[in-house]
Amino acid sequence: MATMGEDVYCTLVMSDNYLKGAAVLAHSLRDAGTKKKLAALITLDTLSAATIAELKELFDYLITVDRIRNPNPKNLYLMDRADLSFAFTKIYLWRQTQFRKIVYLDADIVALRAPDELFEIDAPFAAAPDVGWPDAFNSGVMVLTPDMGEYWALQTMAASGDSFDGADQGLLNQYYEHRDWQRLSFTYNTTPNAQYQWEPAYRHYKRDIKMVHFIGKQKPWMKARQSASGPGVYNELLSHWWAVYDRHSKPPIAPPASHTVATAKESESDDTSKERANVQSEPVVLSPHEASPEGDAPPSIEEPLPNPSDNAEVLTDDLREERSEPKPREFSAPQMEWDATRSAPPAESRPEAMDFPVQQYTFNDSRQLFQPPKSYPEPPKDMWYEVPQEKPAAEERPKPIFPWEKDRIVPKATRVFADDQPSPHSTPWQSLSMTSELEVDAVPSASSTTHKSSTETWQSFNNRSVNAWDAVPGIENYIRSVMEQQSPRKNKSMAIQIPSTEGQILSPPLDTAQRRESLILTDFPTAIERPSLPVTPAPIRRPTFWGEERDETGALPAADGVPDQTDWVREKLFVCPQCGFTSHESSFNASNPPLFDSANVVSRVTTVEHAPDVSTEPVSVAIEEVEAPGIAQNEDAFESEGSSPPTSPQLLPLSLHPPPAYHYYTLPEHLRPVSKLAPSLRLNSHQI
Ligand SMILES: O=c1ccn([C@@H]2O[C@H](COP(=O)(O)OP(=O)(O)O[C@H]3O[C@H](CO)[C@@H](O)[C@H](O)[C@H]3O)[C@@H](O)[C@H]2O)c(=O)[nH]1
Ligand SMILES: [Mn+2]
């Protein structure tokens, strides 16, 4: 039983996976020579019997408490710590008024020194700054004086879920924000993590560090031990944790066969027993050992410490696995002392790849050959659709589902289709395919008697049924065109095969009088079927347009600059076969007469000059004299008009070319010009 007004270090264990952390914490405090007792708040319903048994060995007092869930845990997701939804359970600390002072320590803390001096703090509450937000304190190390008033106040806050991080640290910081609390040195709660980069400060204050707190989701025991051998502040401190762990590894304690955890009532009556370790419901506190008087060395210290290099001993099943291969703790070079900017790595340092996870597989050494099973299961047999033996009755109608289906009056079918006939199975399509002279002739005469009955049925069907589409020539045309696509050879073979197969019904041969014409001359619609094509209505000429502009013939006046139509008609147009350029002989009108210097020589446009890119318009045309013996020009006629013909080839600028005429005619063979152009000009030229 705890002495009233005692001082204790206290931790919290709510799950089995924090057992290793709690063990290292307890061992580290005792190893460091603390004079204080160790207690743990535990939640019975979430811990295994083995864990509780282990904890009983480790702590002087186990105090059972109920878990307190945060009713409003959404803020936990801000730090991705949904696992902390029961962290409010910590507020049970304030209820432990049987103690004078409590130094609370998270289960993920390792003590390098026993900070017993913390119990001397007068302030009712003290904590160290949080590395993430130094104005706030980290709730992993707290010095507190239990007080029921404070407990209820905190309980009220917890019930409302008022916490900025969704867990105890947010809640407690909010609670103490406007209250007196003492700030502890960071060395009481040094929180290294992978991001902690201020190595110079660490080097400087290293010797003062009392406790190291491995905050965050990843705890030391969750990582491979080898990870502690890497460089960096974190790994250096991590190796401290493992050193304590290794030092105290011992076989797991088997849980007692009977009830491990006594009820509160039992415990009260049995609290002096040394043999039976009891766990008491809060607030009764019992010691698993006889509570040793203040100053006595804790039992674990009295026991000879296991050899650190003796790794045969394990703490739990997990650890036994992990440590099954006995190997001495490997030397870790003081890598933090090595400054890569100044020197080569120490000769004994291990390669970086040492930390890579290694997975080894062993070969199967069985010498037995593979034995196939004697028999394999039969393949499933019902994997096809069973066609019903009998055709379902035609009259059978599906059961009515909806009310209106019950009273539905189904009109009796009046149309008779070939398929509806019980015996003959030919269809109108087949009949169509058999109407050609060729096919009918191809049917062997012997078959005609075989199918007599079907022929009769066909006749009766043919007489009775007249389909609407029989009168529509478009449908018939379509069917014929489809038939046309089938080769006559194929049709013929079909015609032969059908009667040879028993049960197959051939379309009845019709006599010539009944047979309809089957030759398709064209698929074009007839003049009656064809809709009239849309045509643009002829324009109606109006006598006047905007008044009296029209001349006496009713035509509109010519546009300015457009040559007279009569001039255009008289022009000769040459079309360049290469580029399509049209050239006009402007010399063939009255104002610009044909060029000639003799009766049989006419100047003509012969060459079109192009820009380097043939696709662009020509830049000029050349005119030269050609012999045209057949067309002696009426020299006098032109001379009489006072025109003097040019005598030598000339280049006409394009701008002088008249617009295209609408009359095209080919230059006669005898007018083929002979180019006299200079080679340089011909570079981008071609002859017409
Ligand atoms: O499944 C769990 C979770 C937590 N704990 C106990 O609760 C403590 C707090 O959880 P921990 O994982 O150590 O939290 P930290 O990563 O240290 O996170 C910070 O944020 C927590 C929520 O605010 C505070 O409780 C811590 O003190 C603070 O350091 C642990 O040490 C254990 O003692 C369990 O026993 N089982
Ligand atoms: Mn912690």
mmCIF file of C-alpha atoms in Angstrom, residues 394-636:
data_model
loop_
_atom_site.group_PDB
_atom_site.id
_atom_site.type_symbol
_atom_site.label_atom_id
_atom_site.label_comp_id
_atom_site.label_asym_id
_atom_site.label_seq_id
_atom_site.Cartn_x
_atom_site.Cartn_y
_atom_site.Cartn_z
ATOM 1 C CA ALA A 394 -47.274 -21.139 -78.296
ATOM 2 C CA GLU A 395 -50.362 -20.155 -76.318
ATOM 3 C CA GLU A 396 -48.439 -20.091 -73.073
ATOM 4 C CA ARG A 397 -48.229 -16.531 -72.024
ATOM 5 C CA PRO A 398 -46.195 -15.136 -69.164
ATOM 6 C CA LYS A 399 -48.061 -14.700 -65.954
ATOM 7 C CA PRO A 400 -49.499 -11.226 -65.612
ATOM 8 C CA ILE A 401 -47.607 -9.056 -63.188
ATOM 9 C CA PHE A 402 -49.357 -5.739 -63.437
ATOM 10 C CA PRO A 403 -53.083 -5.253 -62.915
ATOM 11 C CA TRP A 404 -53.702 -3.966 -66.395
ATOM 12 C CA GLU A 405 -52.175 -7.073 -67.862
ATOM 13 C CA LYS A 406 -54.894 -9.223 -66.315
ATOM 14 C CA ASP A 407 -57.752 -7.507 -68.076
ATOM 15 C CA ARG A 408 -55.877 -6.949 -71.268
ATOM 16 C CA ILE A 409 -57.812 -7.826 -74.356
ATOM 17 C CA VAL A 410 -55.410 -9.376 -76.745
ATOM 18 C CA PRO A 411 -56.642 -8.886 -80.281
ATOM 19 C CA LYS A 412 -56.680 -12.036 -82.311
ATOM 20 C CA ALA A 413 -53.993 -12.069 -84.958
ATOM 21 C CA THR A 414 -55.366 -11.825 -88.434
ATOM 22 C CA ARG A 415 -52.122 -11.674 -90.348
ATOM 23 C CA VAL A 416 -50.830 -15.100 -91.261
ATOM 24 C CA PHE A 417 -47.154 -15.601 -91.716
ATOM 25 C CA ALA A 418 -45.432 -18.503 -93.289
ATOM 26 C CA ASP A 419 -43.830 -19.396 -89.959
ATOM 27 C CA ASP A 420 -47.258 -19.795 -88.418
ATOM 28 C CA GLN A 421 -48.061 -22.667 -90.736
ATOM 29 C CA PRO A 422 -47.589 -25.969 -88.984
ATOM 30 C CA SER A 423 -45.951 -27.834 -91.847
ATOM 31 C CA PRO A 424 -44.313 -25.711 -94.513
ATOM 32 C CA HIS A 425 -41.461 -23.560 -93.288
ATOM 33 C CA SER A 426 -40.733 -21.518 -96.309
ATOM 34 C CA THR A 427 -40.830 -17.790 -95.997
ATOM 35 C CA PRO A 428 -41.700 -15.017 -98.395
ATOM 36 C CA TRP A 429 -38.003 -14.336 -98.582
ATOM 37 C CA GLN A 430 -37.381 -17.820 -99.855
ATOM 38 C CA SER A 431 -40.156 -17.425 -102.335
ATOM 39 C CA LEU A 432 -38.563 -14.318 -103.659
ATOM 40 C CA SER A 433 -35.258 -16.041 -103.994
ATOM 41 C CA MET A 434 -36.810 -18.725 -106.079
ATOM 42 C CA THR A 435 -38.684 -16.621 -108.547
ATOM 43 C CA SER A 436 -35.973 -16.328 -111.107
ATOM 44 C CA GLU A 437 -36.096 -18.438 -114.176
ATOM 45 C CA LEU A 438 -32.706 -19.841 -113.519
ATOM 46 C CA GLU A 439 -33.435 -21.067 -110.028
ATOM 47 C CA VAL A 440 -36.735 -22.557 -110.825
ATOM 48 C CA ASP A 441 -35.215 -24.458 -113.674
ATOM 49 C CA ALA A 442 -32.427 -25.681 -111.476
ATOM 50 C CA VAL A 443 -34.793 -27.569 -109.171
ATOM 51 C CA PRO A 444 -34.642 -31.240 -109.996
ATOM 52 C CA SER A 445 -37.881 -32.507 -111.385
ATOM 53 C CA ALA A 446 -37.931 -35.381 -108.905
ATOM 54 C CA SER A 447 -38.358 -33.007 -106.038
ATOM 55 C CA SER A 448 -41.565 -31.579 -107.380
ATOM 56 C CA THR A 449 -43.472 -34.669 -106.357
ATOM 57 C CA THR A 450 -41.737 -34.905 -102.997
ATOM 58 C CA HIS A 451 -42.930 -31.473 -102.045
ATOM 59 C CA LYS A 452 -46.314 -31.601 -103.451
ATOM 60 C CA SER A 453 -48.077 -31.121 -100.170
ATOM 61 C CA SER A 454 -45.915 -28.194 -99.252
ATOM 62 C CA THR A 455 -46.524 -26.674 -102.630
ATOM 63 C CA GLU A 456 -50.210 -26.839 -102.035
ATOM 64 C CA THR A 457 -49.831 -25.171 -98.691
ATOM 65 C CA TRP A 458 -47.699 -22.554 -100.257
ATOM 66 C CA GLN A 459 -50.312 -21.872 -102.845
ATOM 67 C CA SER A 460 -52.967 -21.536 -100.235
ATOM 68 C CA PHE A 461 -50.754 -19.247 -98.239
ATOM 69 C CA ASN A 462 -49.942 -17.239 -101.315
ATOM 70 C CA ASN A 463 -53.597 -16.833 -102.136
ATOM 71 C CA ARG A 464 -54.592 -15.838 -98.670
ATOM 72 C CA SER A 465 -51.913 -13.430 -97.665
ATOM 73 C CA VAL A 466 -51.293 -10.180 -99.307
ATOM 74 C CA ASN A 467 -48.761 -8.066 -97.617
ATOM 75 C CA ALA A 468 -48.833 -4.349 -97.596
ATOM 76 C CA TRP A 469 -45.352 -4.166 -98.995
ATOM 77 C CA ASP A 470 -46.293 -6.193 -102.026
ATOM 78 C CA ALA A 471 -47.798 -3.037 -103.378
ATOM 79 C CA VAL A 472 -44.841 -0.855 -102.556
ATOM 80 C CA PRO A 473 -42.358 -1.011 -105.422
ATOM 81 C CA GLY A 474 -39.560 0.468 -103.289
ATOM 82 C CA ILE A 475 -39.560 -2.522 -100.966
ATOM 83 C CA GLU A 476 -39.596 -4.937 -103.793
ATOM 84 C CA ASN A 477 -36.775 -3.112 -105.456
ATOM 85 C CA TYR A 478 -34.795 -3.274 -102.303
ATOM 86 C CA ILE A 479 -35.290 -6.985 -101.894
ATOM 87 C CA ARG A 480 -34.309 -7.573 -105.443
ATOM 88 C CA SER A 481 -31.179 -5.564 -105.034
ATOM 89 C CA VAL A 482 -30.282 -7.691 -102.029
ATOM 90 C CA MET A 483 -30.861 -10.782 -104.053
ATOM 91 C CA GLU A 484 -28.772 -9.386 -106.846
ATOM 92 C CA GLN A 485 -25.813 -9.303 -104.538
ATOM 93 C CA GLN A 486 -26.003 -13.023 -104.060
ATOM 94 C CA SER A 487 -24.258 -14.832 -106.825
ATOM 95 C CA PRO A 488 -26.537 -16.794 -109.160
ATOM 96 C CA ARG A 489 -24.245 -19.737 -108.611
ATOM 97 C CA LYS A 490 -24.910 -19.706 -104.924
ATOM 98 C CA ASN A 491 -28.606 -19.410 -105.436
ATOM 99 C CA LYS A 492 -28.474 -22.293 -107.761
ATOM 100 C CA SER A 493 -26.664 -24.546 -105.356
ATOM 101 C CA MET A 494 -29.100 -23.606 -102.652
ATOM 102 C CA ALA A 495 -31.939 -24.461 -104.876
ATOM 103 C CA ILE A 496 -30.487 -27.891 -105.408
ATOM 104 C CA GLN A 497 -29.661 -28.551 -101.806
ATOM 105 C CA ILE A 498 -32.907 -27.575 -100.244
ATOM 106 C CA PRO A 499 -35.053 -30.339 -101.666
ATOM 107 C CA SER A 500 -32.365 -32.928 -101.000
ATOM 108 C CA THR A 501 -32.604 -32.348 -97.260
ATOM 109 C CA GLU A 502 -35.466 -34.063 -95.620
ATOM 110 C CA GLY A 503 -37.830 -31.717 -93.900
ATOM 111 C CA GLN A 504 -36.555 -28.704 -95.762
ATOM 112 C CA ILE A 505 -39.256 -26.982 -97.669
ATOM 113 C CA LEU A 506 -38.650 -25.450 -101.017
ATOM 114 C CA SER A 507 -40.600 -22.510 -102.220
ATOM 115 C CA PRO A 508 -43.109 -23.831 -104.647
ATOM 116 C CA PRO A 509 -42.364 -23.421 -108.299
ATOM 117 C CA LEU A 510 -44.900 -21.070 -109.724
ATOM 118 C CA ASP A 511 -46.116 -21.342 -113.208
ATOM 119 C CA THR A 512 -44.979 -18.735 -115.623
ATOM 120 C CA ALA A 513 -48.257 -16.909 -115.652
ATOM 121 C CA GLN A 514 -48.232 -16.390 -111.927
ATOM 122 C CA ARG A 515 -44.594 -15.618 -111.758
ATOM 123 C CA ARG A 516 -43.785 -12.046 -111.355
ATOM 124 C CA GLU A 517 -41.157 -10.357 -113.361
ATOM 125 C CA SER A 518 -37.846 -10.687 -111.548
ATOM 126 C CA LEU A 519 -35.211 -9.090 -113.722
ATOM 127 C CA ILE A 520 -33.972 -5.939 -112.254
ATOM 128 C CA LEU A 521 -32.824 -3.529 -114.881
ATOM 129 C CA THR A 522 -32.099 -0.711 -112.551
ATOM 130 C CA ASP A 523 -32.489 0.212 -108.948
ATOM 131 C CA PHE A 524 -33.349 3.746 -109.782
ATOM 132 C CA PRO A 525 -36.771 4.803 -108.650
ATOM 133 C CA THR A 526 -39.347 5.315 -111.287
ATOM 134 C CA ALA A 527 -40.472 8.755 -112.272
ATOM 135 C CA ILE A 528 -43.555 8.292 -110.107
ATOM 136 C CA GLU A 529 -41.633 7.165 -107.035
ATOM 137 C CA ARG A 530 -38.918 9.764 -107.405
ATOM 138 C CA PRO A 531 -39.599 12.959 -105.608
ATOM 139 C CA SER A 532 -39.136 16.043 -107.680
ATOM 140 C CA LEU A 533 -35.649 17.452 -107.322
ATOM 141 C CA PRO A 534 -35.371 20.912 -105.892
ATOM 142 C CA VAL A 535 -34.528 23.481 -108.516
ATOM 143 C CA THR A 536 -33.711 27.111 -108.151
ATOM 144 C CA PRO A 537 -36.611 29.123 -109.479
ATOM 145 C CA ALA A 538 -35.763 31.137 -112.548
ATOM 146 C CA PRO A 539 -35.308 34.801 -111.684
ATOM 147 C CA ILE A 540 -38.016 37.103 -112.818
ATOM 148 C CA ARG A 541 -36.649 40.058 -114.561
ATOM 149 C CA ARG A 542 -38.114 43.290 -113.361
ATOM 150 C CA PRO A 543 -38.520 46.188 -115.750
ATOM 151 C CA THR A 544 -36.777 48.714 -113.540
ATOM 152 C CA PHE A 545 -34.278 48.573 -110.771
ATOM 153 C CA TRP A 546 -34.118 51.531 -108.419
ATOM 154 C CA GLY A 547 -35.722 53.722 -110.953
ATOM 155 C CA GLU A 548 -34.674 54.082 -114.551
ATOM 156 C CA GLU A 549 -31.077 52.779 -114.505
ATOM 157 C CA ARG A 550 -31.776 49.965 -116.883
ATOM 158 C CA ASP A 551 -31.281 50.471 -120.569
ATOM 159 C CA GLU A 552 -33.918 49.882 -123.151
ATOM 160 C CA THR A 553 -33.312 46.115 -123.138
ATOM 161 C CA GLY A 554 -33.867 46.019 -119.391
ATOM 162 C CA ALA A 555 -30.176 45.218 -118.633
ATOM 163 C CA LEU A 556 -28.318 46.893 -115.810
ATOM 164 C CA PRO A 557 -25.513 49.277 -116.786
ATOM 165 C CA ALA A 558 -22.008 47.812 -116.933
ATOM 166 C CA ALA A 559 -19.802 48.295 -113.887
ATOM 167 C CA ASP A 560 -16.970 50.795 -114.129
ATOM 168 C CA GLY A 561 -13.644 49.343 -115.306
ATOM 169 C CA VAL A 562 -15.094 46.094 -116.627
ATOM 170 C CA PRO A 563 -14.234 45.656 -120.319
ATOM 171 C CA ASP A 564 -17.026 45.482 -122.705
ATOM 172 C CA GLN A 565 -18.324 41.996 -123.335
ATOM 173 C CA THR A 566 -17.767 42.344 -127.046
ATOM 174 C CA ASP A 567 -14.088 42.963 -126.453
ATOM 175 C CA TRP A 568 -13.807 39.848 -124.359
ATOM 176 C CA VAL A 569 -15.303 37.692 -127.006
ATOM 177 C CA ARG A 570 -12.684 38.713 -129.470
ATOM 178 C CA GLU A 571 -9.867 37.859 -127.143
ATOM 179 C CA LYS A 572 -7.847 34.739 -127.359
ATOM 180 C CA LEU A 573 -7.057 33.089 -124.105
ATOM 181 C CA PHE A 574 -4.143 30.776 -123.511
ATOM 182 C CA VAL A 575 -4.193 28.510 -120.579
ATOM 183 C CA CYS A 576 -0.886 27.455 -119.180
ATOM 184 C CA PRO A 577 -1.107 23.668 -118.805
ATOM 185 C CA GLN A 578 1.373 23.709 -115.973
ATOM 186 C CA CYS A 579 0.011 26.333 -113.696
ATOM 187 C CA GLY A 580 -3.391 27.010 -115.051
ATOM 188 C CA PHE A 581 -2.568 30.638 -115.642
ATOM 189 C CA THR A 582 -4.718 32.189 -118.265
ATOM 190 C CA SER A 583 -3.220 34.688 -120.540
ATOM 191 C CA HIS A 584 -5.032 36.922 -122.965
ATOM 192 C CA GLU A 585 -3.844 38.358 -126.137
ATOM 193 C CA SER A 586 -4.704 41.901 -125.545
ATOM 194 C CA SER A 587 -3.638 42.687 -129.085
ATOM 195 C CA PHE A 588 -6.836 41.298 -130.481
ATOM 196 C CA ASN A 589 -9.105 44.177 -129.846
ATOM 197 C CA ALA A 590 -9.416 47.436 -131.545
ATOM 198 C CA SER A 591 -7.527 49.503 -129.019
ATOM 199 C CA ASN A 592 -4.727 46.982 -128.863
ATOM 200 C CA PRO A 593 -4.429 45.258 -132.244
ATOM 201 C CA PRO A 594 -2.588 42.001 -132.970
ATOM 202 C CA LEU A 595 1.129 42.380 -133.287
ATOM 203 C CA PHE A 596 2.601 41.470 -136.588
ATOM 204 C CA ASP A 597 5.345 42.583 -138.865
ATOM 205 C CA SER A 598 4.551 40.445 -141.831
ATOM 206 C CA ALA A 599 1.602 38.626 -143.236
ATOM 207 C CA ASN A 600 2.486 35.393 -141.548
ATOM 208 C CA VAL A 601 4.150 36.466 -138.362
ATOM 209 C CA VAL A 602 2.050 37.247 -135.302
ATOM 210 C CA SER A 603 3.232 38.324 -131.951
ATOM 211 C CA ARG A 604 1.726 36.239 -129.210
ATOM 212 C CA VAL A 605 2.048 35.667 -125.551
ATOM 213 C CA THR A 606 4.227 32.632 -125.388
ATOM 214 C CA THR A 607 5.840 32.449 -122.020
ATOM 215 C CA VAL A 608 4.614 32.941 -118.555
ATOM 216 C CA GLU A 609 7.184 33.782 -115.960
ATOM 217 C CA HIS A 610 6.609 32.518 -112.495
ATOM 218 C CA ALA A 611 7.997 33.432 -109.198
ATOM 219 C CA PRO A 612 10.261 30.657 -107.806
ATOM 220 C CA ASP A 613 7.201 28.992 -106.361
ATOM 221 C CA VAL A 614 5.136 27.821 -109.322
ATOM 222 C CA SER A 615 1.989 27.916 -107.281
ATOM 223 C CA THR A 616 2.105 31.683 -107.012
ATOM 224 C CA GLU A 617 0.893 33.933 -109.732
ATOM 225 C CA PRO A 618 3.177 34.737 -112.651
ATOM 226 C CA VAL A 619 4.940 38.013 -112.492
ATOM 227 C CA SER A 620 5.116 38.680 -116.186
ATOM 228 C CA VAL A 621 4.558 37.215 -119.577
ATOM 229 C CA ALA A 622 6.766 37.350 -122.609
ATOM 230 C CA ILE A 623 5.600 38.152 -126.061
ATOM 231 C CA GLU A 624 7.456 37.006 -129.105
ATOM 232 C CA GLU A 625 6.960 36.604 -132.742
ATOM 233 C CA VAL A 626 5.795 33.320 -134.135
ATOM 234 C CA GLU A 627 5.204 32.198 -137.630
ATOM 235 C CA ALA A 628 1.569 31.757 -138.444
ATOM 236 C CA PRO A 629 1.426 31.033 -142.113
ATOM 237 C CA GLY A 630 -2.152 29.890 -142.099
ATOM 238 C CA ILE A 631 -3.626 33.017 -140.626
ATOM 239 C CA ALA A 632 -2.478 35.993 -142.546
ATOM 240 C CA GLN A 633 -3.737 38.953 -140.664
ATOM 241 C CA ASN A 634 -5.554 41.798 -142.133
ATOM 242 C CA GLU A 635 -2.617 44.137 -141.795
ATOM 243 C CA ASP A 636 -4.264 46.915 -143.626
#
